[in-house]
CSV table of C-alpha atoms in Angstrom, one decimal:
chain,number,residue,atom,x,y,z
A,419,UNK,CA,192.2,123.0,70.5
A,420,UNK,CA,193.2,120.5,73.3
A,421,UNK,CA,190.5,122.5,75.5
A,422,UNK,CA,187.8,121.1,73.0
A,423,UNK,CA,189.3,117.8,72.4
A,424,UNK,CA,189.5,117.0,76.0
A,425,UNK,CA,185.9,118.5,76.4
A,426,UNK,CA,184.3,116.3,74.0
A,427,UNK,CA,186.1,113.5,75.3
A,428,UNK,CA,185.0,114.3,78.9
A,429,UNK,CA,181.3,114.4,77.4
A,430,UNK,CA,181.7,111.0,76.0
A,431,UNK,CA,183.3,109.4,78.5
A,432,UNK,CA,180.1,111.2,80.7
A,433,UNK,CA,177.7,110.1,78.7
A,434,UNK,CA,178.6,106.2,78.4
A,435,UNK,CA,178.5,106.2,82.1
A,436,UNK,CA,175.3,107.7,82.0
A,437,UNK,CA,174.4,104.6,80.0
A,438,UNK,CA,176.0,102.4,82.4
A,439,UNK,CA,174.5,103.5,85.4
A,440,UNK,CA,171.1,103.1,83.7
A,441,UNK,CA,172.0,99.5,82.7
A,442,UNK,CA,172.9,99.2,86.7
A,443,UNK,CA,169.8,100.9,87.9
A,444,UNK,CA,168.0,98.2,85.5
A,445,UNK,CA,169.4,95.0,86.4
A,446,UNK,CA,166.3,93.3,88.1
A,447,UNK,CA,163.9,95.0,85.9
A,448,UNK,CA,162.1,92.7,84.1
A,449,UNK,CA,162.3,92.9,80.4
A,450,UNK,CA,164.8,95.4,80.3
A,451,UNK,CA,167.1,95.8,77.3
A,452,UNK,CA,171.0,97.0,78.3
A,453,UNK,CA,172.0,99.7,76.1
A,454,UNK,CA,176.0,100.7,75.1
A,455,UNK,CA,176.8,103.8,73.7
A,456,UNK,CA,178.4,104.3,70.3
A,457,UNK,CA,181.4,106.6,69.0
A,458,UNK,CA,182.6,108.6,66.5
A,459,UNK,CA,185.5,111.0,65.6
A,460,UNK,CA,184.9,114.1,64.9
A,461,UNK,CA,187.3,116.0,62.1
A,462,UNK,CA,187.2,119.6,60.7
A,463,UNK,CA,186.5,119.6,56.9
A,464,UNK,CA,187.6,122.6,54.3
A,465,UNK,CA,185.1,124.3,52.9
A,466,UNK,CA,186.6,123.5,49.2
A,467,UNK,CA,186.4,119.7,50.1
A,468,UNK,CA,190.1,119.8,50.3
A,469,UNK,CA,191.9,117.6,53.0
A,470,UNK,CA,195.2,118.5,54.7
A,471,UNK,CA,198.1,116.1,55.4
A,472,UNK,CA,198.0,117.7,58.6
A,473,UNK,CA,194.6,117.2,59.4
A,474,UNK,CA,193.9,116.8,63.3
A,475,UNK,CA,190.6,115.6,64.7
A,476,UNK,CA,188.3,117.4,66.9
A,477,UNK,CA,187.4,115.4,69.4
A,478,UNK,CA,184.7,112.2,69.5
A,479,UNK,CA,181.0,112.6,69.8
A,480,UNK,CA,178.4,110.1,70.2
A,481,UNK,CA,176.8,108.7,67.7
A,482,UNK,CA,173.9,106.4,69.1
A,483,UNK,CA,172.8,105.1,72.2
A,484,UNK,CA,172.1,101.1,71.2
A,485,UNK,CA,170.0,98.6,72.8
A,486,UNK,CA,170.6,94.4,73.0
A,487,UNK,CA,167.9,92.9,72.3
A,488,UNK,CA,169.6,89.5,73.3
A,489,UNK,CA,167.4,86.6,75.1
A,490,UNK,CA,167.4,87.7,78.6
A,491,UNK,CA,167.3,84.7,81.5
A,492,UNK,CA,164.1,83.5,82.7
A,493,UNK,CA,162.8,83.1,85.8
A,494,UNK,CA,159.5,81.2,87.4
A,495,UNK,CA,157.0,82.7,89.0
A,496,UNK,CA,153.2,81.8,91.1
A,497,UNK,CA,151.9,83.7,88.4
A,498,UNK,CA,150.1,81.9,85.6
A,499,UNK,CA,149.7,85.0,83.4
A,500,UNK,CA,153.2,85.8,83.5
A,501,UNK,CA,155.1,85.4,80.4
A,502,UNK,CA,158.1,85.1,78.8
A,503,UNK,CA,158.9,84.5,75.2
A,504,UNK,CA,161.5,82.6,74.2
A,505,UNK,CA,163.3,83.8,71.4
A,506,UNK,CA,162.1,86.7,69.2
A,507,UNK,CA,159.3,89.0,69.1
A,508,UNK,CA,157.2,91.6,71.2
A,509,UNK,CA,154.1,91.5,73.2
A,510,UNK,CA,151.5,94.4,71.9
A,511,UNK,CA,150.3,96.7,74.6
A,512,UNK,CA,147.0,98.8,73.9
A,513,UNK,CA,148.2,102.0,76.0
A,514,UNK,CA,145.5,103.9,78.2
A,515,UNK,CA,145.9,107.1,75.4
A,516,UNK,CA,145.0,104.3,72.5
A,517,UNK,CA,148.0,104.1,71.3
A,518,UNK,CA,150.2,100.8,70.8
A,519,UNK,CA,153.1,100.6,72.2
A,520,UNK,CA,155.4,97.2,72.1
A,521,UNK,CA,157.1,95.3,76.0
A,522,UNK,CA,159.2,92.0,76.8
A,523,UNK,CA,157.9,93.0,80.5
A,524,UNK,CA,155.7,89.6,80.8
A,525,UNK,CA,154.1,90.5,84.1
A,526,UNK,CA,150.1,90.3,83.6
A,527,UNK,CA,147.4,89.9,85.6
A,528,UNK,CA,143.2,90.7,85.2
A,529,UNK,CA,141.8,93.6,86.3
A,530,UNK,CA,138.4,93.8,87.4
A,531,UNK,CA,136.6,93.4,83.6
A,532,UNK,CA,138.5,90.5,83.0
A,533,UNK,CA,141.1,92.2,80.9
A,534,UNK,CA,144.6,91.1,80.9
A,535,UNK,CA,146.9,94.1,81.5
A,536,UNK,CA,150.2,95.1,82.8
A,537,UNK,CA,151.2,97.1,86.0
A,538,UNK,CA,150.1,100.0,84.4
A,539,UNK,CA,146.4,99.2,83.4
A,540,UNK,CA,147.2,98.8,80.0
A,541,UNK,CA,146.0,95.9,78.5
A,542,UNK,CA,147.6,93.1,76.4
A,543,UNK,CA,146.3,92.5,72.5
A,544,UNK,CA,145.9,89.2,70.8
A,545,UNK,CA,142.7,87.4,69.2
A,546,UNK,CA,139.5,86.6,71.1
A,547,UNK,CA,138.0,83.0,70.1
A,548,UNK,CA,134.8,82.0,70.2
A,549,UNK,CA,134.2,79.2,72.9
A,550,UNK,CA,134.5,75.6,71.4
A,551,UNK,CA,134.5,72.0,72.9
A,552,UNK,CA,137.0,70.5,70.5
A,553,UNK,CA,139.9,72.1,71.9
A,554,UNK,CA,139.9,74.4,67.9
A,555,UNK,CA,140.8,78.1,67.9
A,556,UNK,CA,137.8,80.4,65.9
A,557,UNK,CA,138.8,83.5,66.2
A,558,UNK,CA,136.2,86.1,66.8
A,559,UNK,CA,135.6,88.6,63.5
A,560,UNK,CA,138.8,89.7,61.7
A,561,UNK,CA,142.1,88.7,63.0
A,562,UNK,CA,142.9,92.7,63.8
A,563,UNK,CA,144.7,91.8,67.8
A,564,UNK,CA,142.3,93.4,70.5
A,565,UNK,CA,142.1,93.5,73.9
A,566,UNK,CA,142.3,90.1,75.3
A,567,UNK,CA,139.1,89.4,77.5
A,568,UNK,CA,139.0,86.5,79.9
A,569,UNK,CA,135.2,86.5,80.1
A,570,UNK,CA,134.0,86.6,83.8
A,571,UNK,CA,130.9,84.7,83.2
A,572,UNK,CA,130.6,80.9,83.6
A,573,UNK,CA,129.9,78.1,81.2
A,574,UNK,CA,126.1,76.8,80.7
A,575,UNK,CA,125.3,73.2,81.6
A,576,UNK,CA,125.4,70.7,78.3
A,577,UNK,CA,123.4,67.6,78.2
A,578,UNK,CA,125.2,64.4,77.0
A,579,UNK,CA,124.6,63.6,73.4
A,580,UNK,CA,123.6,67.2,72.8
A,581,UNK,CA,120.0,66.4,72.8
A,582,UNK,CA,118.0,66.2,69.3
A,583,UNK,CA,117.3,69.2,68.0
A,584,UNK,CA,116.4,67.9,64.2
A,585,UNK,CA,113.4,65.9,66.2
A,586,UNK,CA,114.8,62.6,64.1
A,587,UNK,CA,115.8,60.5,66.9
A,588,UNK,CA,118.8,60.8,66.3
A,589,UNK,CA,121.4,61.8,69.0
A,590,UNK,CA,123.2,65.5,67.7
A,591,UNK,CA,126.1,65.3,70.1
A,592,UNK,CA,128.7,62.1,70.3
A,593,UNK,CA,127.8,59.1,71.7
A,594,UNK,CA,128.8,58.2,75.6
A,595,UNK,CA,131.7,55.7,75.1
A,596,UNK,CA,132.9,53.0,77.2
A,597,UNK,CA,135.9,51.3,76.9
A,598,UNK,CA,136.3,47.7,78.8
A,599,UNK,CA,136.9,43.9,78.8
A,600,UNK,CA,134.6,41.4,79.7
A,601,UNK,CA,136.4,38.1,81.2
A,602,UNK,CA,135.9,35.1,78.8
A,603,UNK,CA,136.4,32.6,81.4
A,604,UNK,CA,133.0,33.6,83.0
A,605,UNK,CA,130.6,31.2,83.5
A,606,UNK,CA,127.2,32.2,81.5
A,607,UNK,CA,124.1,32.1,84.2
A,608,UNK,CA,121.2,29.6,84.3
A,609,UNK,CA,118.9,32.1,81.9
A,610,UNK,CA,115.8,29.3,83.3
A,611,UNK,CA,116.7,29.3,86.6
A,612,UNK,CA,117.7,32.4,87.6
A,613,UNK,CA,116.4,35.2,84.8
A,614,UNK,CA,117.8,37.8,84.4
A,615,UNK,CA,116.9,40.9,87.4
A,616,UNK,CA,118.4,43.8,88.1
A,617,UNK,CA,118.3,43.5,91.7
A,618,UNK,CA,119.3,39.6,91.6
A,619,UNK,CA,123.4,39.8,91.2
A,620,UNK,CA,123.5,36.0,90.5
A,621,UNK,CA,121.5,36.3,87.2
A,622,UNK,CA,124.3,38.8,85.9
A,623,UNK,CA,128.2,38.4,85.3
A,624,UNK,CA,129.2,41.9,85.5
A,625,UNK,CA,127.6,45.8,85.4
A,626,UNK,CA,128.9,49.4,85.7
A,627,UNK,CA,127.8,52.7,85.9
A,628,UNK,CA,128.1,56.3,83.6
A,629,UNK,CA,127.5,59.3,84.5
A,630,UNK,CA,125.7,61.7,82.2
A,631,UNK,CA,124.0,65.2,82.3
A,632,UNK,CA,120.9,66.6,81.2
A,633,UNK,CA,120.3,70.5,79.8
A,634,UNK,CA,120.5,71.8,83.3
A,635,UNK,CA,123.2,70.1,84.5
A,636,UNK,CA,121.7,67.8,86.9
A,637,UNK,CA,123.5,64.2,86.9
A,638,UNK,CA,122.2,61.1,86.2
A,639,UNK,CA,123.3,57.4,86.3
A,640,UNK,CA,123.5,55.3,83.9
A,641,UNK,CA,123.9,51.5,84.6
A,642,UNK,CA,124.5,48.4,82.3
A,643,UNK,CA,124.6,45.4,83.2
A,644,UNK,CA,126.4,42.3,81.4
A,645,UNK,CA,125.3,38.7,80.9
A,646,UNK,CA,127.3,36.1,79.2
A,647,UNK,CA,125.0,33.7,77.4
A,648,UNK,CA,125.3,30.1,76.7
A,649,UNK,CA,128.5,29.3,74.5
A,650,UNK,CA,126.7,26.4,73.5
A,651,UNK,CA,124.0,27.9,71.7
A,652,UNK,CA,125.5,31.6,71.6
A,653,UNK,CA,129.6,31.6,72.0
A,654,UNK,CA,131.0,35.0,72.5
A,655,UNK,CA,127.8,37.0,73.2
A,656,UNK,CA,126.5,39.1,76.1
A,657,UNK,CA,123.3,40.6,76.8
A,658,UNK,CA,123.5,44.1,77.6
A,659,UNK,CA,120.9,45.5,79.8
A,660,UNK,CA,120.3,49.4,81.2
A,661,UNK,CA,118.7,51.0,83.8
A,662,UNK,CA,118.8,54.9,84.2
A,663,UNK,CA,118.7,56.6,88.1
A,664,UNK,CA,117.7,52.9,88.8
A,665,UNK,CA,114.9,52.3,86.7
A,666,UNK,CA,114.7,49.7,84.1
A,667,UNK,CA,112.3,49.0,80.9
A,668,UNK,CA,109.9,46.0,82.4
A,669,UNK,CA,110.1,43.4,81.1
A,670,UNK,CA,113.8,44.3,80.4
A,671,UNK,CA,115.1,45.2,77.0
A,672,UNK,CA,118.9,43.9,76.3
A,673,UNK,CA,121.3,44.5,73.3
A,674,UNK,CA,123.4,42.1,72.2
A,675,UNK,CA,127.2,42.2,72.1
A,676,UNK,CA,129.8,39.7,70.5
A,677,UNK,CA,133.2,38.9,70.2
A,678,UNK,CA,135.7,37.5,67.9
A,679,UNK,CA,136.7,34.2,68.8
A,680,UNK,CA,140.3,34.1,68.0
A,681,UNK,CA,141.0,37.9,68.8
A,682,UNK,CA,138.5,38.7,71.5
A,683,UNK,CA,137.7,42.1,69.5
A,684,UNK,CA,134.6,43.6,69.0
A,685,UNK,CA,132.5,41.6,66.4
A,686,UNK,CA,129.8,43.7,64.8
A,687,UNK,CA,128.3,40.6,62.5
A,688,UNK,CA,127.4,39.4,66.3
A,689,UNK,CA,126.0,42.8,68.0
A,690,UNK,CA,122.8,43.8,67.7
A,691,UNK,CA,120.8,47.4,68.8
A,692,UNK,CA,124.9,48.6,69.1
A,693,UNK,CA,125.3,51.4,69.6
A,694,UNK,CA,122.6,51.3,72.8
A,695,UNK,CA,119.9,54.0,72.2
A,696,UNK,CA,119.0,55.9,75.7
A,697,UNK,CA,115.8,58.2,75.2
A,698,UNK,CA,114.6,59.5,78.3
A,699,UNK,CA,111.8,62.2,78.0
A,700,UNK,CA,111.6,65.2,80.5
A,701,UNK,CA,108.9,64.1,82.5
A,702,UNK,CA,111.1,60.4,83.8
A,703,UNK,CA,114.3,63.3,84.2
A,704,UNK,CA,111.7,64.9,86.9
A,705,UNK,CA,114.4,68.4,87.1
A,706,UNK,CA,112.5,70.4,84.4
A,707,UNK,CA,115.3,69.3,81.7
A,708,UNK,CA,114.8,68.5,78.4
A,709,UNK,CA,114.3,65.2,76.7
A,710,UNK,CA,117.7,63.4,77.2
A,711,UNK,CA,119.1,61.6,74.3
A,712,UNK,CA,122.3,59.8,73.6
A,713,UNK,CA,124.1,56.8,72.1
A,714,UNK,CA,126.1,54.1,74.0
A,715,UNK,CA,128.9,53.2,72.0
A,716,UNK,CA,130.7,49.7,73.5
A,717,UNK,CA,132.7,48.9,70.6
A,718,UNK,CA,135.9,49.2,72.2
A,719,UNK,CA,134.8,46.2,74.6
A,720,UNK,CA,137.2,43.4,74.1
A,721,UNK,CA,136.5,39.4,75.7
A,722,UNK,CA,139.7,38.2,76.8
A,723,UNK,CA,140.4,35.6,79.9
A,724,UNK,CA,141.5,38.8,82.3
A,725,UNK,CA,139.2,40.3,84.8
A,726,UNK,CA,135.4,42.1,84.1
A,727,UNK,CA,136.6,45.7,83.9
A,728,UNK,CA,136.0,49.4,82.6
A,729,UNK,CA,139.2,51.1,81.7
A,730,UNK,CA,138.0,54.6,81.0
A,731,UNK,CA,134.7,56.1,80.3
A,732,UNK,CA,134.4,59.3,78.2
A,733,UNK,CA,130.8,61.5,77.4
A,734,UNK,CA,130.3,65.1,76.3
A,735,UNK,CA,127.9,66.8,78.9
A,736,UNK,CA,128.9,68.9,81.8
A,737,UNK,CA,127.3,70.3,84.8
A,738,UNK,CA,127.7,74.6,84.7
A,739,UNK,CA,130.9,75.9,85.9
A,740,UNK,CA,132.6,79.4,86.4
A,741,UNK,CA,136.0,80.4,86.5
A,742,UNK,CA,138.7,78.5,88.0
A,743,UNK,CA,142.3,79.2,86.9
A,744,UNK,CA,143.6,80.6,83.7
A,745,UNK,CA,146.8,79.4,81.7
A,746,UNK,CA,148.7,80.0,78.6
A,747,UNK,CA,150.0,77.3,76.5
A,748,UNK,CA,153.3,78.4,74.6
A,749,UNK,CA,151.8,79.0,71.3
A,750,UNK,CA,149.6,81.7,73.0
A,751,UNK,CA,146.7,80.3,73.9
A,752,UNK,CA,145.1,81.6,76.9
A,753,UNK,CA,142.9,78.4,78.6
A,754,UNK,CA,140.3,79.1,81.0
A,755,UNK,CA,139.6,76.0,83.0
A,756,UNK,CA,136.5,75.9,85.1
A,757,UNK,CA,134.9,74.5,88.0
A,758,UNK,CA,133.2,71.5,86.4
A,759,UNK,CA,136.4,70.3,85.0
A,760,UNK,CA,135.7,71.5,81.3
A,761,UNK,CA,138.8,73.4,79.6
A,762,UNK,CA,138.0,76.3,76.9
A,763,UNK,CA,140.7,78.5,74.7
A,764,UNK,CA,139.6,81.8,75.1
A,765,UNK,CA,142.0,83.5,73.2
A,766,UNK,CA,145.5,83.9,71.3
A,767,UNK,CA,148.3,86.0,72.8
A,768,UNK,CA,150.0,87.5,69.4
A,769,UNK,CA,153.9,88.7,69.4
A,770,UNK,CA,155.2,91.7,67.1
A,771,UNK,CA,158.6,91.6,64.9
A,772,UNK,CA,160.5,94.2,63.7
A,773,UNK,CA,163.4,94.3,61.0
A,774,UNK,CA,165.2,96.2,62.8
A,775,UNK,CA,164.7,96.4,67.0
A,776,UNK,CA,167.6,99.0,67.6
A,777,UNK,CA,165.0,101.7,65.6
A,778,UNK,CA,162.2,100.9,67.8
A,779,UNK,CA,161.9,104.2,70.2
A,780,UNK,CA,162.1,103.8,74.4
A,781,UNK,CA,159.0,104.4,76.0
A,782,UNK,CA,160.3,103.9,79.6
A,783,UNK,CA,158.1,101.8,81.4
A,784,UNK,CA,159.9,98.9,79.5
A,785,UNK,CA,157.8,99.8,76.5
A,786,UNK,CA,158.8,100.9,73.1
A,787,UNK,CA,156.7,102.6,70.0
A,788,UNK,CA,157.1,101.7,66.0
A,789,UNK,CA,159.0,104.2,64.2
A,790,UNK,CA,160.1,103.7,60.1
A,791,UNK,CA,164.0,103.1,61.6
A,792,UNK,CA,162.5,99.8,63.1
A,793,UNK,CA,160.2,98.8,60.0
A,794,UNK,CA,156.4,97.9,60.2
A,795,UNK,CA,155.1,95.7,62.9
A,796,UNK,CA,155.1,92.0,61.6
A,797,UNK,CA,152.1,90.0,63.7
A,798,UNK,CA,151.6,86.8,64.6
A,799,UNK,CA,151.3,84.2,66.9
A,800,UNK,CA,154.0,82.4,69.3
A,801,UNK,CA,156.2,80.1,66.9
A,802,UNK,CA,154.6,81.0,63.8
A,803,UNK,CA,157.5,82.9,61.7
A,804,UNK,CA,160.2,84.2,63.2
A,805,UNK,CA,158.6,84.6,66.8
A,806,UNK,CA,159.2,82.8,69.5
A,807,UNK,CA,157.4,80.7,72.1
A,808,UNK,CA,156.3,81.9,75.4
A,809,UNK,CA,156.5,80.3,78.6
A,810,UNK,CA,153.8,80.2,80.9
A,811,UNK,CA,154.1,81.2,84.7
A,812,UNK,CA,157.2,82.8,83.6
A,813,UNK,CA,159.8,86.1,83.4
A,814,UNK,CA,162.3,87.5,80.9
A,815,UNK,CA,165.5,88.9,83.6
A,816,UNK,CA,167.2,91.8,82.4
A,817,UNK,CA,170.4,90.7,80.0
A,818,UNK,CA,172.5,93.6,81.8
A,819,UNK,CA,176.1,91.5,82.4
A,820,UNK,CA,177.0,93.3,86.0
A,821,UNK,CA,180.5,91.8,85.3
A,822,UNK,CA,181.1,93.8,82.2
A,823,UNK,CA,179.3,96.4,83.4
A,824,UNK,CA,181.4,97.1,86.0
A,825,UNK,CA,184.3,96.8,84.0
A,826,UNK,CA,183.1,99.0,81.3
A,827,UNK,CA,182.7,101.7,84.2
A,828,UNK,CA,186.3,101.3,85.3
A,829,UNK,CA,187.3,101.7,81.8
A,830,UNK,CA,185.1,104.9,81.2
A,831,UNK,CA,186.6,106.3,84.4
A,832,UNK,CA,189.9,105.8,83.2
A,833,UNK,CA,189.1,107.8,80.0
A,834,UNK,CA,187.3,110.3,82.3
A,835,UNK,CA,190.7,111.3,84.0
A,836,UNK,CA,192.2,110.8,81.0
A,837,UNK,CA,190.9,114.0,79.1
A,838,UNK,CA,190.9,116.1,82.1
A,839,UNK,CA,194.6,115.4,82.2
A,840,UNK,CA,194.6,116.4,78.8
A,841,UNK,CA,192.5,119.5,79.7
A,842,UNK,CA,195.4,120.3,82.5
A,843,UNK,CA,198.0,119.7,80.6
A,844,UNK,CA,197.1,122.7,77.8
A,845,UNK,CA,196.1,124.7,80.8
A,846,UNK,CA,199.9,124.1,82.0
């Protein structure tokens, strides 16, 4: 019986080496899994169901061959497309058969439709979004995860103000917006003396510029300039006139702006024509546009006793763009930024769960398919649930411990020559 003991136990001891050395061969693979075999005794059973008090076991056999799915080190890349997800959760991988298969290999890149896919060709799922401005994810139909497409064509120009598509004069799109201070130690100009003139910098205390796009993308200036009137008669207030690529409404038209006196904060009671209405039909754009039509919003002007300045100035249009660079933020979303400095989501990378991991069957090719050991796929996005986040430009290293690897051959060699002592031992 020693013969068969000391067999089995050569076989086991074989086999858990065989699992080491895989573990070995895998430490620098990317998303690999180390794997540890699991035992059993083996003992002879009566065929009444009787046991003897001299029952003698048989030998081992193994059991299972077991996987850790413990977080695995991560490690950056130059790749933005590279991911690694912190935490729990699979990436879903459309196979070239059709079939889905699950990965914590992170390593992406496009091919030439614009697809994300691995080394293999096979290409990552999530949720395609429609494009929007406000930063929002729509997805695209049903949330079933498809193939994630980074699409190759450009963005279209977008005029400022979005034009006026219900014909009521009425900009569609927001307003340019200004935000500023205009110093209330400034002397007002002689109004008599020296009228106001765009080209005469004495008659005005301060002016700056916007630029702003029409439905093709060309850009255009927009200039304002500021005149202080006379505290005496009108304390606080500022005349506010435009001119658009240099050209000016004769005799010029001003708005009125005012301040509150103790706070220096926008006063509304003292503004009038706020926000500033700029309607400029296509034949004054002279690029075949359409009509260009927006609001000037200047109510985050304050007048305080500091310098004439503009502190930031923010409008909606854009000139076209294409493609620049792509990035994923760590709640999936894959942003496409673009040549004219606009940002877009484009779509949602999605991860997959399982109840239980160790049932989930090896692929090879650091890819593993659903089975009913591991339960039902649960999907959804990066930090929603119980999956994790992913990290951008990143890897998941192999969790293989070559310390305890090593060790765990020694040991296995050890039990090796143990059982083929035992082997020559009942040969003796």
């Amino acid at each position: 019986m020693a013969f068969q003991q000391g067999l089995s136990g050569l076989g086991a001891s074989s086999r858990a080496l065989d699992v080491i050395s895989s573990n070995v061969a895998n430490a620098s693979t990317v998303g690999f899994k180390a794997s540890s075999a699991v035992f059993a005794d083996t003992f002879a059973s009566a065929m009444s169901g009787g046991i003897s008090n001299l029952q003698v076991g048989m030998g081992g056999n193994t059991l299972a061959v077991r996987q850790s799915f413990t977080q695995g080190a991560t490690t950056a890349t130059n790749n933005p497309l590279d991911m690694a997800i912190a935490g729990n959760g699979f990436f879903v991988i459309e196979r070239n058969n059709g079939s889905t298969a699950y990965s914590r290999n992170g390593q992406f890149d496009l091919d030439k439709d614009g697809y994300i896919v691995n080394s293999l060709g096979e290409r990552l799922q999530g949720y395609q979004t429609l494009s929007t401005t406000d930063g929002s994810v729509s997805f695209l139909g049903s949330t079933t995860p498809r193939s994630i497409l980074v699409p190759p064509d450009g963005i279209s120009a977008k005029a400022t103000g979005g034009g006026d598509a219900n014909a009521d004069g009425i900009p569609d799109g927001d307003p340019v917006s200004i935000r500023g201070n205009l110093d209330s130690a400034a002397t007002a100009p002689d109004s008599v003396a020296n009228p106001f003139s765009f080209s005469v910098p004495s008659s005005y205390n301060y002016t700056t510029s916007a630029t702003v796009y029409d439905s093709l993308g060309n850009d255009h200036s927009l200039s304002m300039f500021f005149v202080k009137l006379d505290p005496a008669t009108n304390p606080n207030e500022w005349d506010v006139y435009t001119t658009f690529d240099g050209v000016g409404a004769v005799p010029p038209v001003g708005n009125r702006i005012g301040f509150n006196s103790s706070t220096g904060s926008y006063d509304p009671l003292l503004s009038t024509g706020m926000p500033i209405n700029v309607s400029v039909n296509s034949a004054a754009l002279g690029t075949g546009a359409a009509d260009l039509l927006f609001n000037v919003d200047l109510t985050s002007f304050t007048q305080r006793s500091s310098d004439s300045a503009v502190f930031e100035i923010t409008q909606d249009g854009s000139p076209p763009g294409e493609i620049a660079s792509v990035s994923v933020s760590p709640n999936g979303i894959v942003q496409g930024r673009y040549t004219n400095g606009e940002t877009r989501d484009l779509a949602q990378v999605v991860l997959a769960t399982f109840r239980n991991p160790n049932g989930l069957v090896s692929l090879g090719d650091n890819l593993w398919a659903e089975s009913a050991d591991a339960g039902q796929a649960a999907i959804a996005s990066p930090g929603a649930g119980l999956n994790g986040t992913i990290g951008s430009g990143r890897v998941e290293e192999s969790n293989v411990d070559m310390s305890q690897e090593l060790v765990n051959m020694i040991i296995q060699q050890r039990n090796y020559q143990a059982n083929a002592q035992s082997i020559k031992t009942q040969d003796q």
